[in-house]
CSV table of C-alpha atoms in Angstrom, one decimal:
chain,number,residue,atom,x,y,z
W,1,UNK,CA,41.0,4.3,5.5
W,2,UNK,CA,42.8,0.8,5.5
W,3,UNK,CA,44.4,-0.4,2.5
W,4,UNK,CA,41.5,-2.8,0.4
W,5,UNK,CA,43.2,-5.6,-2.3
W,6,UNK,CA,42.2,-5.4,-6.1
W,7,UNK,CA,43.4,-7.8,-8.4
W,8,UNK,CA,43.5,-6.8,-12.3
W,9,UNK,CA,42.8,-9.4,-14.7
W,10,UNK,CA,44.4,-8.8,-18.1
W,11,UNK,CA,43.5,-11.2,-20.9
W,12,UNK,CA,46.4,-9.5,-23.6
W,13,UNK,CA,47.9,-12.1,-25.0
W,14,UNK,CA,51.5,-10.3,-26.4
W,15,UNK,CA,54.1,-8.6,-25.0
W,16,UNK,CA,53.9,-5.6,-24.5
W,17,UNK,CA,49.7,-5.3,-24.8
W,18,UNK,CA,47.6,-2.9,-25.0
W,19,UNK,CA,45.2,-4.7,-22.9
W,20,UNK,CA,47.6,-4.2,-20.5
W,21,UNK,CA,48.1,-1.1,-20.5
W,22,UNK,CA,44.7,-0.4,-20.6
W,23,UNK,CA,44.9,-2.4,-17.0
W,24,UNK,CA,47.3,-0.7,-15.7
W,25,UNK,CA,46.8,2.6,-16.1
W,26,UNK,CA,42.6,1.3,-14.8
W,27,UNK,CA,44.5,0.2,-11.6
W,28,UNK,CA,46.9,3.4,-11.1
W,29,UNK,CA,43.3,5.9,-11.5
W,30,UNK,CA,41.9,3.8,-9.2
W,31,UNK,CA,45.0,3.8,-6.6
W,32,UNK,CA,44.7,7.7,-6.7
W,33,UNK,CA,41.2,7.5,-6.2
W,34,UNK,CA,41.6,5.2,-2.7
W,35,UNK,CA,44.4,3.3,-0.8
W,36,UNK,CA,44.5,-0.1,-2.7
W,37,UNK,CA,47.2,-2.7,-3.2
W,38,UNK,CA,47.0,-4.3,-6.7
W,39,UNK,CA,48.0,-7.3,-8.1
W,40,UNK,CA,47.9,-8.0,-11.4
W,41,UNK,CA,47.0,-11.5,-13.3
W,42,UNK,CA,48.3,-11.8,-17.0
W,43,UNK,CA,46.2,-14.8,-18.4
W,44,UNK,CA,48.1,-15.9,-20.6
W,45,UNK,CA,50.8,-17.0,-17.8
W,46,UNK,CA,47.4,-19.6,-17.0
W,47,UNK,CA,46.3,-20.7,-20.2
W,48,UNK,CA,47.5,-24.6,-19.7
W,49,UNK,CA,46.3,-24.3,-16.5
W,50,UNK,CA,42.9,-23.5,-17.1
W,51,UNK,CA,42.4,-25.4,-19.9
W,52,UNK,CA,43.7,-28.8,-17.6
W,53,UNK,CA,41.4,-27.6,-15.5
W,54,UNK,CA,38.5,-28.2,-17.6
W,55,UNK,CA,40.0,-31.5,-18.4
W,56,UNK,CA,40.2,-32.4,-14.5
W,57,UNK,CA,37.8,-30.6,-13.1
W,58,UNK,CA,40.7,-29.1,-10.8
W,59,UNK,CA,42.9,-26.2,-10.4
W,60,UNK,CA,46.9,-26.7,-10.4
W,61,UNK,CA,48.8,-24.9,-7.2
W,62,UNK,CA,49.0,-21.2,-9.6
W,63,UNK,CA,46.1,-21.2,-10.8
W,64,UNK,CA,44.5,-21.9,-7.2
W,65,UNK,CA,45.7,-19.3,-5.5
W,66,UNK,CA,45.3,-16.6,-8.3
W,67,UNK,CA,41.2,-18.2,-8.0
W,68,UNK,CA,41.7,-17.4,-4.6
W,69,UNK,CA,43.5,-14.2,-4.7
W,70,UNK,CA,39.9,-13.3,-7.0
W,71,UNK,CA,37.6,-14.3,-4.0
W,72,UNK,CA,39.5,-12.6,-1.3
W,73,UNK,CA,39.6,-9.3,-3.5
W,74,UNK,CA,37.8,-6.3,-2.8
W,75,UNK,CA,37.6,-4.9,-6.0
W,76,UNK,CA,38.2,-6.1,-9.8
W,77,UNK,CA,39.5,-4.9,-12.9
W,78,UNK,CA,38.8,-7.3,-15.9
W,79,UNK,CA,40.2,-6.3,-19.6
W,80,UNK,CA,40.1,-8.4,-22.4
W,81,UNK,CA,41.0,-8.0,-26.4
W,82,UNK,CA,38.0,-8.4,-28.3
W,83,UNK,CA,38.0,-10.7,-31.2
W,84,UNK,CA,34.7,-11.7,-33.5
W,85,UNK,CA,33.1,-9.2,-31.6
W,86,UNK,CA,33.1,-10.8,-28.4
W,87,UNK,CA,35.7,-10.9,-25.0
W,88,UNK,CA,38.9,-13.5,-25.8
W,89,UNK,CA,38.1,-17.5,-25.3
W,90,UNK,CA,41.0,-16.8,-22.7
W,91,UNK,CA,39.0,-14.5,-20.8
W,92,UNK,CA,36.2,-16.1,-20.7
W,93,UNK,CA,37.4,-19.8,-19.7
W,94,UNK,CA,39.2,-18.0,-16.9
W,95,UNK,CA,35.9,-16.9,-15.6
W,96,UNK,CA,34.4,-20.3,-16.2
W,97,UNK,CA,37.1,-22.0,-13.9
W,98,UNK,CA,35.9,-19.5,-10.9
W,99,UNK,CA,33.4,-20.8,-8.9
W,100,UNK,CA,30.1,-19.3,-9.8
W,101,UNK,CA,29.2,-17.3,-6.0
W,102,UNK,CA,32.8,-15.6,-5.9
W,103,UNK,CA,31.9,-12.5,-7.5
W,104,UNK,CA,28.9,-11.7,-5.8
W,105,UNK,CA,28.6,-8.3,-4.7
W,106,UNK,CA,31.9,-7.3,-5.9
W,107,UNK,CA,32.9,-4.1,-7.6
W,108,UNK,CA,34.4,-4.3,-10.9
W,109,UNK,CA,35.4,-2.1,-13.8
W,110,UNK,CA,35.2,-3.8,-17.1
W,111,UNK,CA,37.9,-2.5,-19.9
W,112,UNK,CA,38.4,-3.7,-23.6
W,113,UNK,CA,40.8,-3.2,-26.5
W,114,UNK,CA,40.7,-3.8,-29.5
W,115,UNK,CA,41.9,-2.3,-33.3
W,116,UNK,CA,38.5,-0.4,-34.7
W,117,UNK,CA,36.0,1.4,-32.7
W,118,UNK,CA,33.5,-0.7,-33.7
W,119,UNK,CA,33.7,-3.5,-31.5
W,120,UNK,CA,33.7,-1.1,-28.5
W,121,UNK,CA,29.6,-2.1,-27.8
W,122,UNK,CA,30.9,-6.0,-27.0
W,123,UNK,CA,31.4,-4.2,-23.4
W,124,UNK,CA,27.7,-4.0,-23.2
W,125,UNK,CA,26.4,-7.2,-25.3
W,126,UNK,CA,29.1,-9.2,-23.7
W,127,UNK,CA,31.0,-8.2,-21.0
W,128,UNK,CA,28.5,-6.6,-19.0
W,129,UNK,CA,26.2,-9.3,-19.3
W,130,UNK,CA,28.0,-12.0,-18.1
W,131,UNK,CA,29.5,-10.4,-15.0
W,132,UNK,CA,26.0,-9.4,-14.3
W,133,UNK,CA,25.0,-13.0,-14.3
W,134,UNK,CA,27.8,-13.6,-12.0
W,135,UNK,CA,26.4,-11.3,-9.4
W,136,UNK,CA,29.4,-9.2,-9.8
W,137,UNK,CA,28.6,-5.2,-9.0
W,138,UNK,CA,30.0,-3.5,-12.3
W,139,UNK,CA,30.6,-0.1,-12.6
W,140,UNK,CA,28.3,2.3,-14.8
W,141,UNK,CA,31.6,3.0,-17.0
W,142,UNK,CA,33.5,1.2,-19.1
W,143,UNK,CA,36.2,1.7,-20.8
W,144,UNK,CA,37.5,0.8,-24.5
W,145,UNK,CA,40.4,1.4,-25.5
W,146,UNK,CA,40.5,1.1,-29.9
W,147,UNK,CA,44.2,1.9,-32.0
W,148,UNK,CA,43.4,5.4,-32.8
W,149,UNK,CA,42.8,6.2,-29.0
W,150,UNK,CA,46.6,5.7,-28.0
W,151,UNK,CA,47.6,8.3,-30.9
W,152,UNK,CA,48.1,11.6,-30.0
W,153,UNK,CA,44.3,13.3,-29.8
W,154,UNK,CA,42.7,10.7,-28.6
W,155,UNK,CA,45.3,9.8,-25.5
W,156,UNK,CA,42.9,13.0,-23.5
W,157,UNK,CA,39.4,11.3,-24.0
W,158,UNK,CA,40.9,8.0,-23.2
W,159,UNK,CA,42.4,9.6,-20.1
W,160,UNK,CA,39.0,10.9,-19.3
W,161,UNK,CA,37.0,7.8,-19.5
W,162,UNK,CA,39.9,6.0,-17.7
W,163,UNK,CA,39.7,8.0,-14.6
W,164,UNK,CA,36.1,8.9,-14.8
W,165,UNK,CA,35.6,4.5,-14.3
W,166,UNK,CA,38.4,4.1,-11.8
W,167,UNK,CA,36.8,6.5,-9.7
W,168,UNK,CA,33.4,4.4,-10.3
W,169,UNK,CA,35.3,1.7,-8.8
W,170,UNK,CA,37.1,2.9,-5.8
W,171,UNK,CA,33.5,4.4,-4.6
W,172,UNK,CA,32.3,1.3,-4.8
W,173,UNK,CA,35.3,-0.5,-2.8
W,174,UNK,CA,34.6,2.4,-0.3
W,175,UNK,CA,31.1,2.0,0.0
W,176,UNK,CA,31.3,-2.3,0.4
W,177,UNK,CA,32.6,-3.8,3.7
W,178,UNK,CA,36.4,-5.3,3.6
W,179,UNK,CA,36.8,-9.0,2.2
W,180,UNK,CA,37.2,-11.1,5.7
W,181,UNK,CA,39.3,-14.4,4.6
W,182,UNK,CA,37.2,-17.1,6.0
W,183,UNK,CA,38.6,-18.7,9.3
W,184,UNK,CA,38.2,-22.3,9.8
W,185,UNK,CA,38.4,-22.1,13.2
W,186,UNK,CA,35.3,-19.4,13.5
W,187,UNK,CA,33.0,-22.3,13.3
W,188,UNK,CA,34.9,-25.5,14.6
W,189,UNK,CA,33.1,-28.8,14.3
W,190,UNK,CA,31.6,-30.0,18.3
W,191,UNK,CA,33.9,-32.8,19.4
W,192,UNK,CA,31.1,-35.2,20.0
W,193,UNK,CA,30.1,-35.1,16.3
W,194,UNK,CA,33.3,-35.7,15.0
W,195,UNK,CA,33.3,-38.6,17.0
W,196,UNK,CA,30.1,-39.4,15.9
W,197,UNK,CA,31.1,-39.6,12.4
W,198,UNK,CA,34.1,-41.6,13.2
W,199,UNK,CA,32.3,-44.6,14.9
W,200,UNK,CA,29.7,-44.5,11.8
């Protein structure tokens, strides 16, 4: 099987996170589970970016081709902290700078951290939801990630859910057809219209 591209959006917003941890050990399951190369996308490396973007309406050079890396992916792996019961501002404003079609049909495995249990249901009232309305194909697990479940005893059931959802997602990569870049020269313009357009 030829080698599909996932990119792993991580929202943490210190060094080190545990939102990115969380992300990477989502993306090593999931590289056990089928040949994938990964790339990862730490947020917070973007935030003037996308919040100039909002200003302007456009994307600078980084943030264009991490947008892009996103549309060409195969698969995605989107973890955010959750504050106020609810997925970062970051997160969020990251996925309101995509263009609204480029998730469509795409596998993705959603992941959260966060310091109690109790915020672990914003995967379903939030995150789920809204990659939903982007079309996205998310996978039936999710994975949240509290403080207690990186002590010792509750590293196995993390470990569990981790690989049970990674596997989720590389099924699904399996199952879609491979991301073709689009080729501008598939569909060239006719000669005679161009030069149409030119004399109007």
């Amino acid at each position: 099987m030829s080698e599909r591209d996932i990119v792993v959006i991580s929202a943490g917003l210190s060094t080190p996170s545990s939102t990115r941890m969380l992300a990477d050990r989502l993306a090593a399951a999931t590289a056990r589970n089928t040949p994938v190369d990964v790339r990862v996308v730490e947020l917070r490396d973007h935030a003037t970016a996308i919040a100039h973007n909002f200003v302007t309406g456009f994307a600078g050079p980084e943030l264009e081709e991490v947008l892009e890396a996103v549309r060409a992916a195969d698969g995605l792996i989107a973890i955010t902290p959750i504050f106020q019961a609810s997925y970062s501002g970051l997160f969020k404003s990251f996925f309101d700078v995509l263009d609204k079609d480029a998730l469509a049909g795409k596998p993705v495995v959603i992941g959260a951290t966060g310091g109690s249990a109790r915020h672990s249901l914003a995967l379903e009232h939030a995150m789920r939801p809204m990659f939903a309305y982007l079309h996205a194909v998310v996978a039936p697990t999710s994975v949240y990630a509290a403080s207690e479940d990186w002590a010792t005893g509750g590293e196995s059931t993390l470990a569990d859910r981790v690989e049970r959802a990674a596997g989720e997602l590389a099924a699904l990569i399996e199952q879609r057809p491979a991301v073709q870049a689009a080729d501008p020269f598939d569909e060239p313009v006719p000669f005679e219209q161009l030069l149409a357009q030119q004399q109007n």
